[in-house]
PDB file of C-alpha atoms in Angstrom:
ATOM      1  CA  UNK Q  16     -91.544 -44.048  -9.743  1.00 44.00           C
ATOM      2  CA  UNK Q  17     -88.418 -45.408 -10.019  1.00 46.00           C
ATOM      3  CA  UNK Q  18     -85.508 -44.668  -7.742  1.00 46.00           C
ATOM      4  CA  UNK Q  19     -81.876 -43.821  -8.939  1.00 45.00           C
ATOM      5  CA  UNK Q  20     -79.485 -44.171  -6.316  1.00 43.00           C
ATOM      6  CA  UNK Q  21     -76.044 -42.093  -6.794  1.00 47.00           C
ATOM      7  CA  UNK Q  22     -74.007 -40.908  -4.123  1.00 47.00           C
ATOM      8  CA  UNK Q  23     -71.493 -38.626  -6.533  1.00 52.00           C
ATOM      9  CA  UNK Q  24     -71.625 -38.094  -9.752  1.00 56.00           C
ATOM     10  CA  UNK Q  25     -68.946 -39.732 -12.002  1.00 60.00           C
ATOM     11  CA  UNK Q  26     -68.084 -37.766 -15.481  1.00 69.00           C
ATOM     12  CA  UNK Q  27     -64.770 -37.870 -17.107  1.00 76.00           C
ATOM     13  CA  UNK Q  28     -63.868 -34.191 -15.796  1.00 82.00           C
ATOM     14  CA  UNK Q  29     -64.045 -35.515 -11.977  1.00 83.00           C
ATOM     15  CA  UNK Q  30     -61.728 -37.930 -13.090  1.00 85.00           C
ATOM     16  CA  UNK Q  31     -59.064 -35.495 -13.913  1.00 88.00           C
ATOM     17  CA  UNK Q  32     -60.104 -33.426 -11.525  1.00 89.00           C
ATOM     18  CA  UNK Q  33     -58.774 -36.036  -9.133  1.00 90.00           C
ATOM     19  CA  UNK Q  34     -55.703 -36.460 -11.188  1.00 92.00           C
ATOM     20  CA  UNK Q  35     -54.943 -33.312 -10.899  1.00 92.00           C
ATOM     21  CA  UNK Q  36     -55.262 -33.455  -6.829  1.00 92.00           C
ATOM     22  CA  UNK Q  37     -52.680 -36.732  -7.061  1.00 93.00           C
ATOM     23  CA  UNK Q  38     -50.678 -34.738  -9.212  1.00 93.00           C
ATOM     24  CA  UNK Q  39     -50.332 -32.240  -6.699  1.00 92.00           C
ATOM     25  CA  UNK Q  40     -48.529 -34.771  -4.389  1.00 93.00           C
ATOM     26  CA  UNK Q  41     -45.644 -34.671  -6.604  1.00 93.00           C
ATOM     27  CA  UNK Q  42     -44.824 -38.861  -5.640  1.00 94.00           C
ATOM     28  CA  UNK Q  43     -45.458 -40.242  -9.565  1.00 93.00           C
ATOM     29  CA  UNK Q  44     -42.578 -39.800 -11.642  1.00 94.00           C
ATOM     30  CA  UNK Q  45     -43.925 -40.121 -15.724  1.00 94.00           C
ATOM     31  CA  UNK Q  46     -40.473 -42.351 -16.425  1.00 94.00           C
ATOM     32  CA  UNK Q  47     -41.131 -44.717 -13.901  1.00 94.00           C
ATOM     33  CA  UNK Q  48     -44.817 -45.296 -14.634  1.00 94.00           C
ATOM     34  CA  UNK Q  49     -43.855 -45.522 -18.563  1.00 94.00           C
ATOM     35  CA  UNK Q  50     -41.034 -48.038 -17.398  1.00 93.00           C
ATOM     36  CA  UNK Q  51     -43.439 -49.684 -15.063  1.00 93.00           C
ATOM     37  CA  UNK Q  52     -46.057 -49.551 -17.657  1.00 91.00           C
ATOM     38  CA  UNK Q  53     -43.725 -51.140 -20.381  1.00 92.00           C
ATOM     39  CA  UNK Q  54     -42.857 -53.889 -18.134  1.00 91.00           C
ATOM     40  CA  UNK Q  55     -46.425 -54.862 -17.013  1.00 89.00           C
ATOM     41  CA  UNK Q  56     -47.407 -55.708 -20.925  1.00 89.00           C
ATOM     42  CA  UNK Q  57     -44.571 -57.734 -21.389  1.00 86.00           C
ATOM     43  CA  UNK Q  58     -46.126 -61.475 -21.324  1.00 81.00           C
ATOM     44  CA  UNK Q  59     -43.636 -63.322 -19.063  1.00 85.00           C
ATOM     45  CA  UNK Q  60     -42.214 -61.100 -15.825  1.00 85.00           C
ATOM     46  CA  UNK Q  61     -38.878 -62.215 -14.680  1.00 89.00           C
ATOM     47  CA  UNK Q  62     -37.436 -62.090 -11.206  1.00 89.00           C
ATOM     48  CA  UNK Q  63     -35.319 -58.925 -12.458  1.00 92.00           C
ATOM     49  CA  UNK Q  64     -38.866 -57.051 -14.219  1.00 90.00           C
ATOM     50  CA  UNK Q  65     -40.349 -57.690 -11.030  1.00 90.00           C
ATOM     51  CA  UNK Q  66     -37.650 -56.302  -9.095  1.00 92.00           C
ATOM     52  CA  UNK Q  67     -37.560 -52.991 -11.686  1.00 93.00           C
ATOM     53  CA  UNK Q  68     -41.603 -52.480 -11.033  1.00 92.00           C
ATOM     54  CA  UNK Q  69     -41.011 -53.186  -6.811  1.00 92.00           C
ATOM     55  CA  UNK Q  70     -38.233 -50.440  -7.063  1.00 94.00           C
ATOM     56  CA  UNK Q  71     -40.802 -47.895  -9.193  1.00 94.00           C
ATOM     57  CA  UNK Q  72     -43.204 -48.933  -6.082  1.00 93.00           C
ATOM     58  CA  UNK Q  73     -40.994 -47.844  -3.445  1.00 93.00           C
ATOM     59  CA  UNK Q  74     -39.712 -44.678  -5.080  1.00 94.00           C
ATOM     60  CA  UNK Q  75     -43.188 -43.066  -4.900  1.00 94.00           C
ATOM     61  CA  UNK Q  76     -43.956 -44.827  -1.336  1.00 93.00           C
ATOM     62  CA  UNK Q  77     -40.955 -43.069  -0.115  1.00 93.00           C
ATOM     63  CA  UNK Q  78     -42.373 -39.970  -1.294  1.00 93.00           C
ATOM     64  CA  UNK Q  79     -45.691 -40.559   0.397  1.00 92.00           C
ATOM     65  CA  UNK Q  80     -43.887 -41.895   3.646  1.00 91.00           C
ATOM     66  CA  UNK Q  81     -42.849 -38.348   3.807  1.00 92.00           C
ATOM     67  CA  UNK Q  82     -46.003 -37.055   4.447  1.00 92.00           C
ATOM     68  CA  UNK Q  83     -47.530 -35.839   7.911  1.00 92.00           C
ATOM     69  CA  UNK Q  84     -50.165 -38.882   8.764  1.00 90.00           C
ATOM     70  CA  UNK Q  85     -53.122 -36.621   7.560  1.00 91.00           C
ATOM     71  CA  UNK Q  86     -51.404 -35.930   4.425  1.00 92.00           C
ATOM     72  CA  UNK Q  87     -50.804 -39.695   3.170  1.00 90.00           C
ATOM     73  CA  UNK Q  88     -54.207 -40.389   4.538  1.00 88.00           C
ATOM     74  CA  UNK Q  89     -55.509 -37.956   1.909  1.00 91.00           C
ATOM     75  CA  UNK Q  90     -53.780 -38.914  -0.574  1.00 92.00           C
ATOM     76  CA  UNK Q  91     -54.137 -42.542  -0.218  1.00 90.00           C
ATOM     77  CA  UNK Q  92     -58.115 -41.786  -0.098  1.00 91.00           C
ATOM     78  CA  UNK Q  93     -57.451 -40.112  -2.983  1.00 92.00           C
ATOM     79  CA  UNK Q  94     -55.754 -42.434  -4.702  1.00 93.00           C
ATOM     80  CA  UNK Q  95     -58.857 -45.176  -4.181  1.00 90.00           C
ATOM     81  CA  UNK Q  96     -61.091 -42.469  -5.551  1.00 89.00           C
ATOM     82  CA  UNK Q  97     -58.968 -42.227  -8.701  1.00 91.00           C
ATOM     83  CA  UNK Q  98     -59.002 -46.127  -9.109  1.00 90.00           C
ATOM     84  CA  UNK Q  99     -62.606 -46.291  -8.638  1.00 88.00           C
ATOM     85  CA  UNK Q 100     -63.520 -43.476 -10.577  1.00 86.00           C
ATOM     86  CA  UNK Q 101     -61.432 -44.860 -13.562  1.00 87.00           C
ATOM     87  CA  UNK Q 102     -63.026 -48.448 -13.077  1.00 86.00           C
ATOM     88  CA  UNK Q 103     -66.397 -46.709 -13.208  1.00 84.00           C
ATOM     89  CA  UNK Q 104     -66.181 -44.859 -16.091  1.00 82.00           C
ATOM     90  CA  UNK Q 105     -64.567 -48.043 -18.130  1.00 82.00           C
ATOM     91  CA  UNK Q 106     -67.229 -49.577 -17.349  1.00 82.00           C
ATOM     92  CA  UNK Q 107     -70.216 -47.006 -17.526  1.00 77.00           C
ATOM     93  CA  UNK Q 108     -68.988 -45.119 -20.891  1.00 76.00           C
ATOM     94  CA  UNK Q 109     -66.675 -45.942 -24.048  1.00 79.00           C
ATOM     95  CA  UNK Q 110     -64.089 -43.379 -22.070  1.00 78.00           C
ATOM     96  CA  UNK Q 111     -60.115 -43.806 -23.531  1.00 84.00           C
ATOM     97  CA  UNK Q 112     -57.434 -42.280 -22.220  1.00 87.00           C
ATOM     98  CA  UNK Q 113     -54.206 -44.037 -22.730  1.00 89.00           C
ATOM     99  CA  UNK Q 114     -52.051 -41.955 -20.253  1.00 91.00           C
ATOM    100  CA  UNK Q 115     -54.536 -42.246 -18.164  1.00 91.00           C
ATOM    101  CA  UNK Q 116     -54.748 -45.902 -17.960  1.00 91.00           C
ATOM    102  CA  UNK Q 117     -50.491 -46.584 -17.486  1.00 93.00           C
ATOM    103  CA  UNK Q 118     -51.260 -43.790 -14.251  1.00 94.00           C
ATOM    104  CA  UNK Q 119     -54.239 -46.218 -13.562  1.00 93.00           C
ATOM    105  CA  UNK Q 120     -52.061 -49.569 -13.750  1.00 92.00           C
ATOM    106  CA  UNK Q 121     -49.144 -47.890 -11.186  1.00 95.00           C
ATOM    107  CA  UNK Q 122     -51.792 -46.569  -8.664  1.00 95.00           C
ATOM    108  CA  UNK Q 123     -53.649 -49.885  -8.317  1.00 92.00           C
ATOM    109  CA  UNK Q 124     -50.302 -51.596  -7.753  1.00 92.00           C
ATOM    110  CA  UNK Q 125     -49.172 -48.901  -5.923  1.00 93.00           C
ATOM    111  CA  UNK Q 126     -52.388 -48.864  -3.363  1.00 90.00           C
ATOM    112  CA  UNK Q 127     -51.665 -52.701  -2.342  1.00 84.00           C
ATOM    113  CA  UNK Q 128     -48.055 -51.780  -2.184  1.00 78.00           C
ATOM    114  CA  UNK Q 129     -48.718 -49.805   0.235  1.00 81.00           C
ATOM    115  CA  UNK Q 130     -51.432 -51.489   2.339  1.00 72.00           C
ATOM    116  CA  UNK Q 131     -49.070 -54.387   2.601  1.00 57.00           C
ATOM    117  CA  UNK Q 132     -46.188 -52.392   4.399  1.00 54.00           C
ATOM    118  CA  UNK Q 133     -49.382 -51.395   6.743  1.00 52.00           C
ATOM    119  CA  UNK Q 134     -51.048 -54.488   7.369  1.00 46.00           C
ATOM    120  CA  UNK Q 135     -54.091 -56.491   5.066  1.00 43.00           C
ATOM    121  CA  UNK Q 136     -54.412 -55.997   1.537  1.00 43.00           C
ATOM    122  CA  UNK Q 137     -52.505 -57.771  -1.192  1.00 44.00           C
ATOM    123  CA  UNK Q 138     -49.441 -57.571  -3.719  1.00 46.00           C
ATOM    124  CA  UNK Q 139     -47.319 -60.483  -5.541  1.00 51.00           C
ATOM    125  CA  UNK Q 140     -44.467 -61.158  -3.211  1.00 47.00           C
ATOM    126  CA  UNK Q 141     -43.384 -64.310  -5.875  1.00 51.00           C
ATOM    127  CA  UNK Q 142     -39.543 -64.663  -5.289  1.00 50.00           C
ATOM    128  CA  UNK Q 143     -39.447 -62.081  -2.483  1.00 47.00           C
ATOM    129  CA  UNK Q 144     -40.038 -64.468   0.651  1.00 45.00           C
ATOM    130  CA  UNK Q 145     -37.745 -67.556   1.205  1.00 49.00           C
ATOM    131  CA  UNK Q 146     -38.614 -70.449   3.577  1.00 48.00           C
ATOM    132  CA  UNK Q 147     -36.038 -73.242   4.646  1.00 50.00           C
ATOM    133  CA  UNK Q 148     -36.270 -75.442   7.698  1.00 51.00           C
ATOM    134  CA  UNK Q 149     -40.229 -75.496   7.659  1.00 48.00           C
ATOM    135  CA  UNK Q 150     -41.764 -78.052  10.001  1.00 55.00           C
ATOM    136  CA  UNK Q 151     -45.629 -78.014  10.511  1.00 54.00           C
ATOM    137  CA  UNK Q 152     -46.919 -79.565  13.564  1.00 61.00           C
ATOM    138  CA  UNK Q 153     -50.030 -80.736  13.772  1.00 63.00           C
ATOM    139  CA  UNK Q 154     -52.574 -79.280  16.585  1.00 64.00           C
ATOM    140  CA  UNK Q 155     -55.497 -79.918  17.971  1.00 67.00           C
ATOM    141  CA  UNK Q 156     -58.415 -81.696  16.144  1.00 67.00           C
ATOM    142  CA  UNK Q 157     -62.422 -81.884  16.722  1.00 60.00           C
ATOM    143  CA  UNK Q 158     -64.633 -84.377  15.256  1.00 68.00           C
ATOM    144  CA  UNK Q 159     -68.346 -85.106  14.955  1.00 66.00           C
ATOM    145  CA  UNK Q 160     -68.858 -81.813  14.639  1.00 65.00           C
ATOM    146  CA  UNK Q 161     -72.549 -81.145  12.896  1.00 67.00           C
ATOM    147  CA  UNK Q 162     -72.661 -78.428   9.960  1.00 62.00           C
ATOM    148  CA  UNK Q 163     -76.069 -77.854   8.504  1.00 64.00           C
ATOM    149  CA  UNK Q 164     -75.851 -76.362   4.889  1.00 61.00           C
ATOM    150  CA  UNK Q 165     -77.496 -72.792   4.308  1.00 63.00           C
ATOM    151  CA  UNK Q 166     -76.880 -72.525   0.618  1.00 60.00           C
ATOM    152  CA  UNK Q 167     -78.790 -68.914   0.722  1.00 63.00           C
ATOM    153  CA  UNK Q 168     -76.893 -65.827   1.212  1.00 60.00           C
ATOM    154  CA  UNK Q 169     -77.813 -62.475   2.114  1.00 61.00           C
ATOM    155  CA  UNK Q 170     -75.446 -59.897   0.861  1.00 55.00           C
ATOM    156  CA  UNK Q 171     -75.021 -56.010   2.305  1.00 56.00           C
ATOM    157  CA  UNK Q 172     -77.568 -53.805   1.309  1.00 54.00           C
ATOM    158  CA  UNK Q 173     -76.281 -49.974   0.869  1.00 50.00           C
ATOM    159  CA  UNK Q 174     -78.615 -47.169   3.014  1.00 52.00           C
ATOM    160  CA  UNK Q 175     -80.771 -45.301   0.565  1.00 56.00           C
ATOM    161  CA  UNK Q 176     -79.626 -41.990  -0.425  1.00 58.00           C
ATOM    162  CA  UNK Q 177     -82.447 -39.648  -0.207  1.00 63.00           C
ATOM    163  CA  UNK Q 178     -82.192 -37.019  -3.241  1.00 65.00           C
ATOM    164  CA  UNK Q 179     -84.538 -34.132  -4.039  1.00 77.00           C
ATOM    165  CA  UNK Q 180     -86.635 -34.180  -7.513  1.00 81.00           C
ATOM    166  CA  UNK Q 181     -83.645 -32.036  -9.071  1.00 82.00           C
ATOM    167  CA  UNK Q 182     -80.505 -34.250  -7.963  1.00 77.00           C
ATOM    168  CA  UNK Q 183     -83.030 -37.481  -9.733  1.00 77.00           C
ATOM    169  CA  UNK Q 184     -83.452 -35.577 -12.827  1.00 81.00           C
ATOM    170  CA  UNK Q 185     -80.143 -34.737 -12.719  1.00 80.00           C
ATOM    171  CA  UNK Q 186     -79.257 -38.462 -12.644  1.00 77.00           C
ATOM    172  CA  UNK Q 187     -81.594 -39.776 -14.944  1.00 79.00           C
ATOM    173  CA  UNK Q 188     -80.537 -37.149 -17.328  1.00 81.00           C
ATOM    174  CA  UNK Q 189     -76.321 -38.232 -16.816  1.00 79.00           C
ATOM    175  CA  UNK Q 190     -78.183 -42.103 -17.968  1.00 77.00           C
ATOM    176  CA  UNK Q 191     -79.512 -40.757 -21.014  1.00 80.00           C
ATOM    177  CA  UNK Q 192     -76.086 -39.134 -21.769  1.00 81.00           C
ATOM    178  CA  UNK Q 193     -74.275 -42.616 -21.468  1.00 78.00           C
ATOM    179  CA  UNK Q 194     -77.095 -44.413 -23.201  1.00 75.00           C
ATOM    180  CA  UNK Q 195     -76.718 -41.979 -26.769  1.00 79.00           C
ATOM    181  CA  UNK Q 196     -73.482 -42.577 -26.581  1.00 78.00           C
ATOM    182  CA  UNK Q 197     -73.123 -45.966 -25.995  1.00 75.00           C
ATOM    183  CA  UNK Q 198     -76.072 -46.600 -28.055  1.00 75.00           C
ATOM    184  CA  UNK Q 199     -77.153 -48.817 -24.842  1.00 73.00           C
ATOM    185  CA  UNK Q 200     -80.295 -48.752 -23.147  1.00 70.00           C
ATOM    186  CA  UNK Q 201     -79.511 -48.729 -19.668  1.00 65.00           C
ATOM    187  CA  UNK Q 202     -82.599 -48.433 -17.329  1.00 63.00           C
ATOM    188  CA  UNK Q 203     -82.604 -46.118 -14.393  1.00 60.00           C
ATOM    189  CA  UNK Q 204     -83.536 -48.781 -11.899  1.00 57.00           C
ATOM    190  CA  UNK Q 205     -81.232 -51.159 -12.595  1.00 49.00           C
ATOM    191  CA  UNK Q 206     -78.615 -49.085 -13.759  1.00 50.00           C
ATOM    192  CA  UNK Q 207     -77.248 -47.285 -11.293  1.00 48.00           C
ATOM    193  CA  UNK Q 208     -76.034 -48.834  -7.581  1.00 46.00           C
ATOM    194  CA  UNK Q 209     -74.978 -46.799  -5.014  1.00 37.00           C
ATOM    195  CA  UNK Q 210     -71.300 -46.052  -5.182  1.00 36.00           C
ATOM    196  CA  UNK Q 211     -69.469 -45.734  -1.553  1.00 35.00           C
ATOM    197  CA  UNK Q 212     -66.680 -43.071  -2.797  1.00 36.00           C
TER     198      UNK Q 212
END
């Protein structure tokens, strides 16, 4: 029998479910992210769009920076729920929300916004660093040194979830759903991967 693996389940009302938590947080202003939103689909960004979009950033990081440390913690956690949640059901289901999406866009810039004022992560700093007087010295260097090629590689594997006969049909039964309305024919054992929320 085959297995479906699911750690949550993923529907459109979990996703505002969540939005509603974020909204709770009271850090997204609807201008902003409409102004932010506006100047993301514009097809060339200039230095002054991307200074508009950084300010929009900091407004709500401000917000968050406000927070005791196991309050941002939640709501950053939160906030990567939302994003994967969303990316899920974009991808699972012919789901369409546009509000939804411009609160999408701002939280996934928003997220490496943030992670680079902490350390790792990523965001565009084009035009925001300037480097004069660089000299690169060169250090130390090692030859002869003997690399054998492995061109197989093993990837992660996730821990199985064990589920009882309900929480499967369950599952199989949220597969179905998608599949009539998607008129796809998504198979149960390929389907679904385990989702690390």
């Amino acid at each position: 029998m085959p297995k479906t693996l699911l750690s949550n389940s993923i529907t459109p009302r979990a996703i505002y479910d969540i939005e509603a938590k974020i909204e709770g947080y009271f850090f997204l202003d609807p201008a902003d992210m409409e102004s932010f939103n506006k100047i993301l689909c514009e097809s060339a960004h200039t230095a002054k769009d991307k200074k508009q979009m950084t300010f929009y950033l900091q407004k709500a990081k401000y917000v968050i920076d406000g927070f005791t440390e196991e309050q941002k913690g939640q709501a950053v956690l939160d906030i990567g729920h939302f994003i994967r949640f969303y990316e899920f059901l974009l991808q699972a289901s012919c789901f369409e929300d546009t509000e939804l999406h411009k609160k999408y866009n701002f939280l996934s810039y928003l997220t490496a916004y943030i992670r680079i004022n902490h350390g790792g992560g990523g965001y565009n700093l084009d035009g925001k660093i300037k480097v004069s007087g660089f000299l690169q010295k060169r250090g130390e260097e090692h030859k002869k040194s003997k690399i054998t090629a492995d061109p197989v590689m093993k990837l992660p594997t996730a821990y199985d979830i064990v589920l009882i006969p309900a929480e499967e049909e369950r599952l199989s039964q949220m597969i179905r759903e998608i599949n009539s309305r998607t008129g796809k024919q998504y198979d149960n054992d390929v389907f679904w991967h385990l989702i690390v929320i």
